mmCIF file of C-alpha atoms in Angstrom:
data_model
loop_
_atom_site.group_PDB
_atom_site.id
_atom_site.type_symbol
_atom_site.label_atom_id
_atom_site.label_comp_id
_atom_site.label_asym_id
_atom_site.label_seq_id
_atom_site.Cartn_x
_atom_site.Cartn_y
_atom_site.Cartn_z
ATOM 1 C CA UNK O 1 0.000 0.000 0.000
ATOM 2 C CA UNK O 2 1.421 3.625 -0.964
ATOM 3 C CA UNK O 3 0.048 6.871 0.703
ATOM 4 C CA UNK O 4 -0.391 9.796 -1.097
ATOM 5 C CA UNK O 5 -1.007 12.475 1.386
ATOM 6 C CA UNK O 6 -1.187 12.734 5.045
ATOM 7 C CA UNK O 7 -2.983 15.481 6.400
ATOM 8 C CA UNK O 8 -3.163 16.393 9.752
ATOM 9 C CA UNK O 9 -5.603 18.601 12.029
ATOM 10 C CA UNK O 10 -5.465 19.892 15.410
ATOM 11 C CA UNK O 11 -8.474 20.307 17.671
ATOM 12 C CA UNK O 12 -10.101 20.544 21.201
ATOM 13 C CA UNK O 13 -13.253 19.626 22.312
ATOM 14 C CA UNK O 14 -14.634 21.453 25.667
ATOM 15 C CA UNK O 15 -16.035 19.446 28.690
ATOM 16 C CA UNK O 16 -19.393 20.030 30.020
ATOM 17 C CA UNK O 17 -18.155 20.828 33.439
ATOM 18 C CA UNK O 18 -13.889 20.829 34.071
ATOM 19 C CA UNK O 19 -12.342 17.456 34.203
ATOM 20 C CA UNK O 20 -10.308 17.317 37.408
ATOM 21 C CA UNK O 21 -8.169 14.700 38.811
ATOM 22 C CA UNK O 22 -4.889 14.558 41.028
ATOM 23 C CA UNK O 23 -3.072 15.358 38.478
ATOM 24 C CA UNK O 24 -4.933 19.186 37.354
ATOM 25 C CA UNK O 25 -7.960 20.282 35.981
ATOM 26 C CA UNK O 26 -8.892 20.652 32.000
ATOM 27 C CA UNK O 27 -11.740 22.660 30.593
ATOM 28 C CA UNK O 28 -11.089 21.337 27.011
ATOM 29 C CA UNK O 29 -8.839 18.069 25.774
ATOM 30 C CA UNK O 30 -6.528 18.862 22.627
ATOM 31 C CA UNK O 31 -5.973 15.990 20.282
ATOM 32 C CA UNK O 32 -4.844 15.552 16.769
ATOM 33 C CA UNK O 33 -6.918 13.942 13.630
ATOM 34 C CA UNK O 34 -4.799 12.095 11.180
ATOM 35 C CA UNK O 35 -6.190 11.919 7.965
ATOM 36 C CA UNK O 36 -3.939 8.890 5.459
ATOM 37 C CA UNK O 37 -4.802 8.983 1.755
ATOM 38 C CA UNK O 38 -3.904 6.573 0.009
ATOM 39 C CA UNK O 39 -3.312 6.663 -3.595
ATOM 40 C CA UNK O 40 -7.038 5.310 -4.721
ATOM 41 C CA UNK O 41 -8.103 8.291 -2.932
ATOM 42 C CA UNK O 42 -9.502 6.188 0.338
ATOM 43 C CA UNK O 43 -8.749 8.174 3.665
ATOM 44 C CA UNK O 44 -7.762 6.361 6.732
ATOM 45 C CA UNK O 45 -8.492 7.954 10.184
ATOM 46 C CA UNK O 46 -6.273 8.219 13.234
ATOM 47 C CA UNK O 47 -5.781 10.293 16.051
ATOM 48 C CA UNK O 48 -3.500 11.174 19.319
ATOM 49 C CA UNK O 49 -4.515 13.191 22.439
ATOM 50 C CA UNK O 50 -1.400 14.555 24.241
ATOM 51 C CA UNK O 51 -0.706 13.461 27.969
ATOM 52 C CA UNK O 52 0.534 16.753 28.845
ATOM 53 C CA UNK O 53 -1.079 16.456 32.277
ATOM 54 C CA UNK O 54 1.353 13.122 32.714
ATOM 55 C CA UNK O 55 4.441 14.874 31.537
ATOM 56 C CA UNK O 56 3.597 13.188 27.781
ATOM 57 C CA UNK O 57 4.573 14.948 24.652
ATOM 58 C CA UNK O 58 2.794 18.542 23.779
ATOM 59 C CA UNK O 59 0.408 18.982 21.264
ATOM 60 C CA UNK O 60 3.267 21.101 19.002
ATOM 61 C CA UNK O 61 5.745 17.840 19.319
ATOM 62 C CA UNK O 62 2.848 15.436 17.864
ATOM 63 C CA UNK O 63 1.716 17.705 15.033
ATOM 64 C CA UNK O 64 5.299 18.401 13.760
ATOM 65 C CA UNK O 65 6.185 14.258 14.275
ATOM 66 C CA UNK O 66 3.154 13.884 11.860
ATOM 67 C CA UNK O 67 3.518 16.481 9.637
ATOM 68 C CA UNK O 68 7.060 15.191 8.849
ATOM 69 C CA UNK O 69 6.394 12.132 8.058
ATOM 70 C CA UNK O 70 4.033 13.531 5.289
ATOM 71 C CA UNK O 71 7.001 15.772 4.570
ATOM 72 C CA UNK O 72 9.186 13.319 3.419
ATOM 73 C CA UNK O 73 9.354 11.028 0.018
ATOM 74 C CA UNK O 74 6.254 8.925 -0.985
ATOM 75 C CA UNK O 75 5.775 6.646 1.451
ATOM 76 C CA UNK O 76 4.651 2.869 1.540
ATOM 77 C CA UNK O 77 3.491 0.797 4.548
ATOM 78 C CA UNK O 78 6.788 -0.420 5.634
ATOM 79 C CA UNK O 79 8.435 2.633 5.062
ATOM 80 C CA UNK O 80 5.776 3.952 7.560
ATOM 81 C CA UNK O 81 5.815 1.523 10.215
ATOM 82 C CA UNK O 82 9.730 1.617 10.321
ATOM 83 C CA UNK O 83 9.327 5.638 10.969
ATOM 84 C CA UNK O 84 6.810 5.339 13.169
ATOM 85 C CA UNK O 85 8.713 3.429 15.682
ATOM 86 C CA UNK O 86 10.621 6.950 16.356
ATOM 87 C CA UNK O 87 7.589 9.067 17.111
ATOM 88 C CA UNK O 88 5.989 9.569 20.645
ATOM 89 C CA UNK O 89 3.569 7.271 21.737
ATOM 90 C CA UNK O 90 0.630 9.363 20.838
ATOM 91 C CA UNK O 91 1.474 10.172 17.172
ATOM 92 C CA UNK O 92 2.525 6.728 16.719
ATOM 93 C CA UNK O 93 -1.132 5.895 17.931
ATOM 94 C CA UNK O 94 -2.211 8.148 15.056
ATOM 95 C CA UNK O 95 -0.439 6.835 12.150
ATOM 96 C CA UNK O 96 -1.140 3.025 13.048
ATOM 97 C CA UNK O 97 -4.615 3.373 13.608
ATOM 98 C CA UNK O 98 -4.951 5.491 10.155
ATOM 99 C CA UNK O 99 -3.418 2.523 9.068
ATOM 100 C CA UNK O 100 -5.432 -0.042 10.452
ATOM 101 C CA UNK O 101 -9.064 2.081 9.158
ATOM 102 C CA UNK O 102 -7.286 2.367 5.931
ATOM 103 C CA UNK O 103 -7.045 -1.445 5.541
ATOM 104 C CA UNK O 104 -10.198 -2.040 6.664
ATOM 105 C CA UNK O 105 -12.013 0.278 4.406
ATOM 106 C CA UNK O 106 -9.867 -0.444 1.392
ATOM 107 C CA UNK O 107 -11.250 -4.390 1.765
ATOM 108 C CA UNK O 108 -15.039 -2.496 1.884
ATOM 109 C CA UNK O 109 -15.751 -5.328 4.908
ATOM 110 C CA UNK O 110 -18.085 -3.725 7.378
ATOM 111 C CA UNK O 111 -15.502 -3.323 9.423
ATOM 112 C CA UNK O 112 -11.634 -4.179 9.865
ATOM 113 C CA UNK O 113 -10.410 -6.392 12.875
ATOM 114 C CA UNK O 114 -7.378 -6.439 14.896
ATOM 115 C CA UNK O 115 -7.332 -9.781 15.308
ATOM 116 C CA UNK O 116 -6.752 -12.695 12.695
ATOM 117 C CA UNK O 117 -10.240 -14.013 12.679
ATOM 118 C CA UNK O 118 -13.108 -12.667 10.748
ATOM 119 C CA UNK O 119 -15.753 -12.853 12.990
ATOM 120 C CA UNK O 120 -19.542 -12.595 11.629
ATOM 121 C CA UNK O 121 -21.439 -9.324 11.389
ATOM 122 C CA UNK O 122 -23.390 -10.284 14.467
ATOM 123 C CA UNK O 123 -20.198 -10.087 16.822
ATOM 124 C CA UNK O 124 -18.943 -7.321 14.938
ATOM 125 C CA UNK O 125 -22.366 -5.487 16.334
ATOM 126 C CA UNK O 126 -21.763 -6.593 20.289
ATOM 127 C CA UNK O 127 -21.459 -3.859 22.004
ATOM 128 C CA UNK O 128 -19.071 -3.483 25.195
ATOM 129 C CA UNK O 129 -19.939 -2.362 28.706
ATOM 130 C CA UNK O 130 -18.485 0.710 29.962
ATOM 131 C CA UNK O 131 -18.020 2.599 33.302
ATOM 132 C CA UNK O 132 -19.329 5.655 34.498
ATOM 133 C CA UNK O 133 -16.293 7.992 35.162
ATOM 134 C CA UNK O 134 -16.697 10.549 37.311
ATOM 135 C CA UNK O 135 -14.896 14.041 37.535
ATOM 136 C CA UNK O 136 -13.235 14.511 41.293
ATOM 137 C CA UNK O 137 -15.037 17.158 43.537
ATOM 138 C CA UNK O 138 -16.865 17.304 47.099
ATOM 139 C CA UNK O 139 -18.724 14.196 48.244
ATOM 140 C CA UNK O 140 -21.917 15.965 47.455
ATOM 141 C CA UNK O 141 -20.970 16.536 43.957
ATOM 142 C CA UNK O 142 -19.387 13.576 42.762
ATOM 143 C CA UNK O 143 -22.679 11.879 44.458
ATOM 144 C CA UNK O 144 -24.673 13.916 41.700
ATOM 145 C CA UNK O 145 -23.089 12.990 38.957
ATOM 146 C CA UNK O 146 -23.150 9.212 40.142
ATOM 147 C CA UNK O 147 -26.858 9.384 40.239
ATOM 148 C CA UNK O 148 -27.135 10.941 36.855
ATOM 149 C CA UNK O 149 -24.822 8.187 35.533
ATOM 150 C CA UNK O 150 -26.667 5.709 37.051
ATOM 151 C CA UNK O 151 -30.248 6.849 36.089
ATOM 152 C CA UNK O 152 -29.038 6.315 32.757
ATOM 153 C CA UNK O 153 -27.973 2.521 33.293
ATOM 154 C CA UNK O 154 -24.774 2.300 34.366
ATOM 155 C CA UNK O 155 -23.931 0.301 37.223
ATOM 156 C CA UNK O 156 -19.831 0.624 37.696
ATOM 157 C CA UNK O 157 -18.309 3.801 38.815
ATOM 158 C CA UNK O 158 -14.850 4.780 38.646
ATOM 159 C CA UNK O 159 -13.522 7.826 41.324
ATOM 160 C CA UNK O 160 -10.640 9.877 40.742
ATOM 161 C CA UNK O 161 -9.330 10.253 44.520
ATOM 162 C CA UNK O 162 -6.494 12.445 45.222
ATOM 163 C CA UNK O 163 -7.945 15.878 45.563
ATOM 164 C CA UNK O 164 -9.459 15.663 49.224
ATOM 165 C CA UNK O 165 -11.417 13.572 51.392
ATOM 166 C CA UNK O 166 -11.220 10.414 49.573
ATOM 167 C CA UNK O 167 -12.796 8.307 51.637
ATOM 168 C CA UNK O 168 -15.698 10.577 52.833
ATOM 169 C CA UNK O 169 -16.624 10.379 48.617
ATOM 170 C CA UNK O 170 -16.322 6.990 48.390
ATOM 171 C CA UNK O 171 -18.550 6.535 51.226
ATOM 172 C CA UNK O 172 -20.918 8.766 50.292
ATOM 173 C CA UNK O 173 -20.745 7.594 46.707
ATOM 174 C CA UNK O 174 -21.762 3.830 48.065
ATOM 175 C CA UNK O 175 -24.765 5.039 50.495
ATOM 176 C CA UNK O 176 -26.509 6.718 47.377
ATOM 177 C CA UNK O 177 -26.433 4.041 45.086
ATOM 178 C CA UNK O 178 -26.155 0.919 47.193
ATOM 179 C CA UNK O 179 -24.604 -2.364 47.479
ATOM 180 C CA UNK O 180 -24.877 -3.448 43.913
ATOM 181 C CA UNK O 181 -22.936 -0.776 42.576
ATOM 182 C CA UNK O 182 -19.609 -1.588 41.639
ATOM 183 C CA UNK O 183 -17.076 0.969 42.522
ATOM 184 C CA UNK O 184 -13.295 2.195 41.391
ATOM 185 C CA UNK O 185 -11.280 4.142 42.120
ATOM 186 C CA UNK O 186 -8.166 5.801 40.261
ATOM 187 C CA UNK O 187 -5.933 7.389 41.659
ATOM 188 C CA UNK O 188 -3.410 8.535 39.200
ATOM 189 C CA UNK O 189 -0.334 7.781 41.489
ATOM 190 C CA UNK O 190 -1.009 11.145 43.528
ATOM 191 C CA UNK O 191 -0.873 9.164 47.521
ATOM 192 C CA UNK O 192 2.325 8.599 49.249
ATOM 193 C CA UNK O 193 2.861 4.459 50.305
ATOM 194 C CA UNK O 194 1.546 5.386 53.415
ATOM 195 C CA UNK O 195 -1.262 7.445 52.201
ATOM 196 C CA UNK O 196 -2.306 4.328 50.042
ATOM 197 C CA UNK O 197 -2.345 1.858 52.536
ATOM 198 C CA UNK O 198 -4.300 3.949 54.917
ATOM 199 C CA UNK O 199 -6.666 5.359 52.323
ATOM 200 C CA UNK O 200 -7.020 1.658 50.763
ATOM 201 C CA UNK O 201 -7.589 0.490 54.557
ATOM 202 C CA UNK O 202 -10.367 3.160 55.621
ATOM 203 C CA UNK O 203 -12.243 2.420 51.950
ATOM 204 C CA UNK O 204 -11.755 -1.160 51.958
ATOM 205 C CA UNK O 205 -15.433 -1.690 53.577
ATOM 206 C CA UNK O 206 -17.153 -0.272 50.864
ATOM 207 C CA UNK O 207 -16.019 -3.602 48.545
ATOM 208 C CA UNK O 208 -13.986 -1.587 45.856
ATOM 209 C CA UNK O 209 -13.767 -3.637 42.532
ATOM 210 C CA UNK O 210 -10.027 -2.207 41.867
ATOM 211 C CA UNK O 211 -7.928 0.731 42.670
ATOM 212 C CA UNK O 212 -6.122 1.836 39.452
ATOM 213 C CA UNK O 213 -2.620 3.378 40.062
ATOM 214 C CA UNK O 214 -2.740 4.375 43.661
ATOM 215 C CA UNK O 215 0.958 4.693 44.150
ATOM 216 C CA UNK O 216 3.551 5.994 41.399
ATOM 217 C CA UNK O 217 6.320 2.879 41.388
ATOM 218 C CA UNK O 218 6.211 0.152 41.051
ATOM 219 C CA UNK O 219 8.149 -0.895 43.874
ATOM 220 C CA UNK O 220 5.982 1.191 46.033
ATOM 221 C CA UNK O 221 2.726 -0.800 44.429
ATOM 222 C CA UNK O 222 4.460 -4.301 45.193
ATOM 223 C CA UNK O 223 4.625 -3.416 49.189
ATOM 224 C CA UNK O 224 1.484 -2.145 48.636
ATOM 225 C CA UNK O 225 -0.616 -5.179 46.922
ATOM 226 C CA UNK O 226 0.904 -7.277 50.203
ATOM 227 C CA UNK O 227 -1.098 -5.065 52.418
ATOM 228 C CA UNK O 228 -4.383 -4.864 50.837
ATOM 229 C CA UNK O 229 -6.851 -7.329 49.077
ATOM 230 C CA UNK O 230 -8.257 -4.629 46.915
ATOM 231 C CA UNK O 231 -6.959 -5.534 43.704
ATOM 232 C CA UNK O 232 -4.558 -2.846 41.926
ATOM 233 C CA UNK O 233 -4.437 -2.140 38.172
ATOM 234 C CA UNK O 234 -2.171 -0.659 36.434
ATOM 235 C CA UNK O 235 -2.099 2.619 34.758
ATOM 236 C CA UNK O 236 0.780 4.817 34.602
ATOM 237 C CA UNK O 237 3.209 1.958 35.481
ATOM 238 C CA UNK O 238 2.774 0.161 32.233
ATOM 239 C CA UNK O 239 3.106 2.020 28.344
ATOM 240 C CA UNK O 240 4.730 -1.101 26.729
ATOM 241 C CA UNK O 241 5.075 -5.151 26.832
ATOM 242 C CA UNK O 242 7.732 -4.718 28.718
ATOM 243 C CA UNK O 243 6.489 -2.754 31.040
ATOM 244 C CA UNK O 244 3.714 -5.157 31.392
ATOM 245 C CA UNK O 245 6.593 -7.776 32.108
ATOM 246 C CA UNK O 246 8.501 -6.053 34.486
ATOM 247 C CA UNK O 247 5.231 -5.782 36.720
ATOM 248 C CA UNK O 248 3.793 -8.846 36.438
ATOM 249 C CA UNK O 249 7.407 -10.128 37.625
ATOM 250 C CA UNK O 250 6.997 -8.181 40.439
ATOM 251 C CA UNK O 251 3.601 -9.103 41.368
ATOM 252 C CA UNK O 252 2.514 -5.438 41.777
ATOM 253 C CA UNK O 253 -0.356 -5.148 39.765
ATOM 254 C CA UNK O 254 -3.073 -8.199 39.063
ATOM 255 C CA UNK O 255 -4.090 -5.845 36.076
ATOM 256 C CA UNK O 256 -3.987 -3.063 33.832
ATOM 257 C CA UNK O 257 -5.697 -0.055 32.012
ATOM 258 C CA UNK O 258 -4.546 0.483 28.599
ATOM 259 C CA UNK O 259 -5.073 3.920 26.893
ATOM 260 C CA UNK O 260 -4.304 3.270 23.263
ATOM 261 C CA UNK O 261 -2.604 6.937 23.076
ATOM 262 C CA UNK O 262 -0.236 6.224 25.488
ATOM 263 C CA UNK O 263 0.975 2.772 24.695
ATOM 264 C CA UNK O 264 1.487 3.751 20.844
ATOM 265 C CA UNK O 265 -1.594 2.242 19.129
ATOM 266 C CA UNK O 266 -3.944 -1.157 19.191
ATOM 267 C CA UNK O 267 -0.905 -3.275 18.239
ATOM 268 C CA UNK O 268 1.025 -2.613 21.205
ATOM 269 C CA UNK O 269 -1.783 -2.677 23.479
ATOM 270 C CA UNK O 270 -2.627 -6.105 22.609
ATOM 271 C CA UNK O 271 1.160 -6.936 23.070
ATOM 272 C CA UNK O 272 0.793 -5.606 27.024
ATOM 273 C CA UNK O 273 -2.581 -7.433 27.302
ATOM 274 C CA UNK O 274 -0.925 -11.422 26.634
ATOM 275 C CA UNK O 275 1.302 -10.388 29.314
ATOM 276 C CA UNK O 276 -1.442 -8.667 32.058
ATOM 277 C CA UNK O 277 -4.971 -9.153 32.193
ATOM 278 C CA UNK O 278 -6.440 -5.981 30.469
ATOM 279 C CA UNK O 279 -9.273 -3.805 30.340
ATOM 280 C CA UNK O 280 -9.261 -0.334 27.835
ATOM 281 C CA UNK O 281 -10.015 3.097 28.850
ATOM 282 C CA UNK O 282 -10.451 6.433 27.111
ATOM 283 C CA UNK O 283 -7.610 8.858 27.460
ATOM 284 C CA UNK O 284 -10.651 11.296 27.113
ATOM 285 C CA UNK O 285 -10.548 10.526 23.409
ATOM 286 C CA UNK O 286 -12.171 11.880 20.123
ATOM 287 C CA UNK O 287 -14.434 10.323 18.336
ATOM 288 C CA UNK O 288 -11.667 8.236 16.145
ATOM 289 C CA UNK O 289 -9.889 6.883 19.627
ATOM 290 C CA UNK O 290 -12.958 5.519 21.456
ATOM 291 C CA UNK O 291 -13.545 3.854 18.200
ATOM 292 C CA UNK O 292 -10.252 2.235 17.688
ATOM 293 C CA UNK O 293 -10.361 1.534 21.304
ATOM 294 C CA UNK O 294 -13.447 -0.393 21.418
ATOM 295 C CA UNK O 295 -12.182 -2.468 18.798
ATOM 296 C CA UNK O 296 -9.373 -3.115 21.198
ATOM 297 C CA UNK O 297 -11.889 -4.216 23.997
ATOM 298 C CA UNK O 298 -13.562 -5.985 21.622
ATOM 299 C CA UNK O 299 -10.124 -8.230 20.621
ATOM 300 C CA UNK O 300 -9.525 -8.268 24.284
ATOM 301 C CA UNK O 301 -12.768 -10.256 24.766
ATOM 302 C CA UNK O 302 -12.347 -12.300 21.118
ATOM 303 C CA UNK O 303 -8.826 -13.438 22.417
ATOM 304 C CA UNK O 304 -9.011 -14.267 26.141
ATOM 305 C CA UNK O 305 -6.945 -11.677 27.292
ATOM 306 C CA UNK O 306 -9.225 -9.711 29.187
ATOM 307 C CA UNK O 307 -9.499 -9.389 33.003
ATOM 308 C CA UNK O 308 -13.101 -11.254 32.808
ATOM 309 C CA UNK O 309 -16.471 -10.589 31.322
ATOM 310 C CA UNK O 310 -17.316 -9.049 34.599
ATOM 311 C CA UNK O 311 -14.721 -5.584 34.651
ATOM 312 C CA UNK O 312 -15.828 -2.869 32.231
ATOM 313 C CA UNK O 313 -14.050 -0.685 30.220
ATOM 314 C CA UNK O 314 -13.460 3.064 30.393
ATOM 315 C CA UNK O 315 -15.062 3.990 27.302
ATOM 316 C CA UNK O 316 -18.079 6.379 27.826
ATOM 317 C CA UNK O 317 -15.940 9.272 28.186
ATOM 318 C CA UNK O 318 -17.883 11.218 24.887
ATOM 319 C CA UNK O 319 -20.667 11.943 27.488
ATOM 320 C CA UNK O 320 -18.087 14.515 28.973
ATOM 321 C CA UNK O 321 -18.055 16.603 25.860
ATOM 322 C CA UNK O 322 -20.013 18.832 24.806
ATOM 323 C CA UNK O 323 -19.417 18.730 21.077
ATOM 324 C CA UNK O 324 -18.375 16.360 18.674
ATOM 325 C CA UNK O 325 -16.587 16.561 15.803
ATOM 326 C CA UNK O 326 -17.955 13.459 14.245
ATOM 327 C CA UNK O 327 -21.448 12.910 12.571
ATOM 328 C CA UNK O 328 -20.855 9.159 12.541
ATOM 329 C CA UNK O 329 -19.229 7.548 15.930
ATOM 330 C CA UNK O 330 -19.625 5.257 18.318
ATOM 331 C CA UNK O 331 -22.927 5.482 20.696
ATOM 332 C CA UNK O 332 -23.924 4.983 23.809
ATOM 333 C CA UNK O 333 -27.120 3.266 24.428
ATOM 334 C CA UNK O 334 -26.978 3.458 28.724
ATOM 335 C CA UNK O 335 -23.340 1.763 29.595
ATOM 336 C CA UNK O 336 -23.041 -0.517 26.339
ATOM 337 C CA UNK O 337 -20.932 0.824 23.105
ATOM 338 C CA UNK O 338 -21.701 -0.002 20.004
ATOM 339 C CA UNK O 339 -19.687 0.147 16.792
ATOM 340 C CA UNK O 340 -21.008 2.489 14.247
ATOM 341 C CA UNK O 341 -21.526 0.787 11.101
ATOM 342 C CA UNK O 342 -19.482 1.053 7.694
ATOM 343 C CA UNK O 343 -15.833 -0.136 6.539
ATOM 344 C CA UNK O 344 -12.795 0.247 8.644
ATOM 345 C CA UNK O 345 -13.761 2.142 12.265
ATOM 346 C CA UNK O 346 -16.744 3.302 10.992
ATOM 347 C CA UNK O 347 -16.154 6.857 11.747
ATOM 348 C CA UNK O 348 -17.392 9.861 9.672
ATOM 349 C CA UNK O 349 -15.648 13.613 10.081
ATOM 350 C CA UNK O 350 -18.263 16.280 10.684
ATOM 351 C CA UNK O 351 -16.580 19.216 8.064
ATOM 352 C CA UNK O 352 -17.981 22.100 9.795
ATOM 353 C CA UNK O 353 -17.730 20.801 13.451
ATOM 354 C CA UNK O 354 -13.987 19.848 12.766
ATOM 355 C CA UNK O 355 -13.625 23.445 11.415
ATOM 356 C CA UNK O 356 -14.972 24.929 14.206
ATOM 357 C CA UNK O 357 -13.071 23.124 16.697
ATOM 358 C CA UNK O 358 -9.659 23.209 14.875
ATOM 359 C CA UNK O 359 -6.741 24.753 16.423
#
């Protein structure tokens, strides 16, 4: 396969209300949309949000590692995946998943896999279960949103401690909605050892499902996951396979969240998930991301490797926004997400909602 062009388009899409976690607040998430045409005139989509609130690369660094590889001589698809192994792992997110929508819709299937089986149209169409995720505040407030979440069917809720009185909103959190919730709790490696083990202690009553990077190191989470029988996923702690390796060695995490920006793409996340059970959450994503990534969690499911039928994934994160620069996407229908339909991902570009959200 040759490319002709590669065009690439910064946006940002604004949040209904700030996102806030340990780690800052954001009133709008910057990404990048990664438009591959090949030289039939068939355009692959991709796209890469920049971690900047993890220390990741900025939103400058991944439009010039993009724009130069368009720069360069015509390019084929080794040529391609030989450069891409120099980018950050956002933009190489970008350019592989162009890739992968590329393939998909140059076969006209319904849509591409990322898996070698080609499954009926039926399981194409499953849908995956997501979690509510809920933006960190006062008890009172996180309770809110937990109810609205819930009134609209979803019955796991993930917490992003770290900002105050964690356990006070994890209580209050469980006395709303009851026993059958399920409830996580991320943490973004803001607490101390000690912190953790006290906080993990004091919350432990309230039957958490998981606590997703409570500490930052992995040595630190090792100690920890002795002292506690909440289970501990990885989030921070693991970007590659051998990440994954190094951890599961260690016996520090029993699991881990995979955000396809920040591993490099749905290759490399299913590399990390034959190594740690694995469930896939948004990096608060566009439209082309979540789509790529349920395709992931689909895999995940098709293959074995996830952490069980049971744990949802972190993909419901377009109820955040309050635009969209897509008019075809992935939907919601309460916590299940379904594919849209057509070749490749599936996704269509909204012209005029792109333009008016382009940086």
């Amino acid at each position: 396969m040759r490319f002709a062009s590669l065009e690439v388009v910064p946006y940002a899409l604004p949040f209904r209300e700030p996102y806030v976690t340990a780690r800052g607040a954001l009133a709008r998430r910057e990404m990048v949309l990664l438009r591959m045409r090949d030289a039939e005139g068939l355009v692959g989509l991709g796209e890469a949000v920049p971690l900047s609130l993890r220390g990741g690369a900025s939103l400058a660094r991944i439009v010039e590692e993009l724009e130069g590889l368009g720069a360069r001589d015509e390019l084929d698809e080794a040529t391609l995946r030989d450069r891409t192994t120099h980018l950050s792992p956002p933009a190489r997110c970008a350019a592989l998943t162009a890739l992968i929508d590329l393939r998909g819709r140059r076969a006209t299937a319904d849509r591409s896999s990322f898996v070698e089986h080609s499954p009926t149209k039926s399981e194409r169409a499953e849908p995956v279960t997501c979690n509510a995720t809920l933006v960190a505040g006062d008890p009172a407030a996180v309770v809110s949103q937990a109810e609205r979440w819930a009134a609209d069917g979803f019955s796991t809720f993930k917490l992003k401690l770290g900002t105050g009185d964690d356990a006070a909103q994890v209580r209050a959190v469980r006395e709303a909605l009851g026993p059958r919730a399920r409830i996580r709790v991320d943490v973004n490696g803001a607490w101390d050892l000690e912190t953790a083990k006290r906080v993990l202690a004091e919350i432990e009553p309230y039957e958490i499902e998981l606590a997703e990077q409570p500490v930052a190191t992995v040595d630190e989470a090792t100690e920890l996951a002795a002292c506690t029988p909440i289970p501990l996923a990885a989030d921070e702690s693991v970007e590659s396979r051998a990440d994954a390796e190094r951890v599961a060695g260690a016996g520090a995490f029993a699991m881990t969240g995979i955000k396809l920006s920040k591993v490099g793409g749905p290759e490399e996340a299913l590399e990390i998930a034959e190594i740690l059970p694995a469930y896939v959450t948004s990096a608060l994503d566009g439209p082309v991301g979540i789509a790529a990534a349920f395709q992931v969690a689909r895999s995940l499911g098709d293959l074995g490797r996830g952490s069980g039928e049971s744990l949802a994934h972190g993909l419901a994160t377009q109820r955040l926004f309050a635009s969209t620069v897509a008019s075809v996407e992935c939907e919601l229908r309460g916590d299940l997400l379904y594919p849209p339909e057509g070749p490749g991902l599936g996704v269509e570009i909204d012209e005029r909602a792109l333009q008016a959200h382009r940086l």
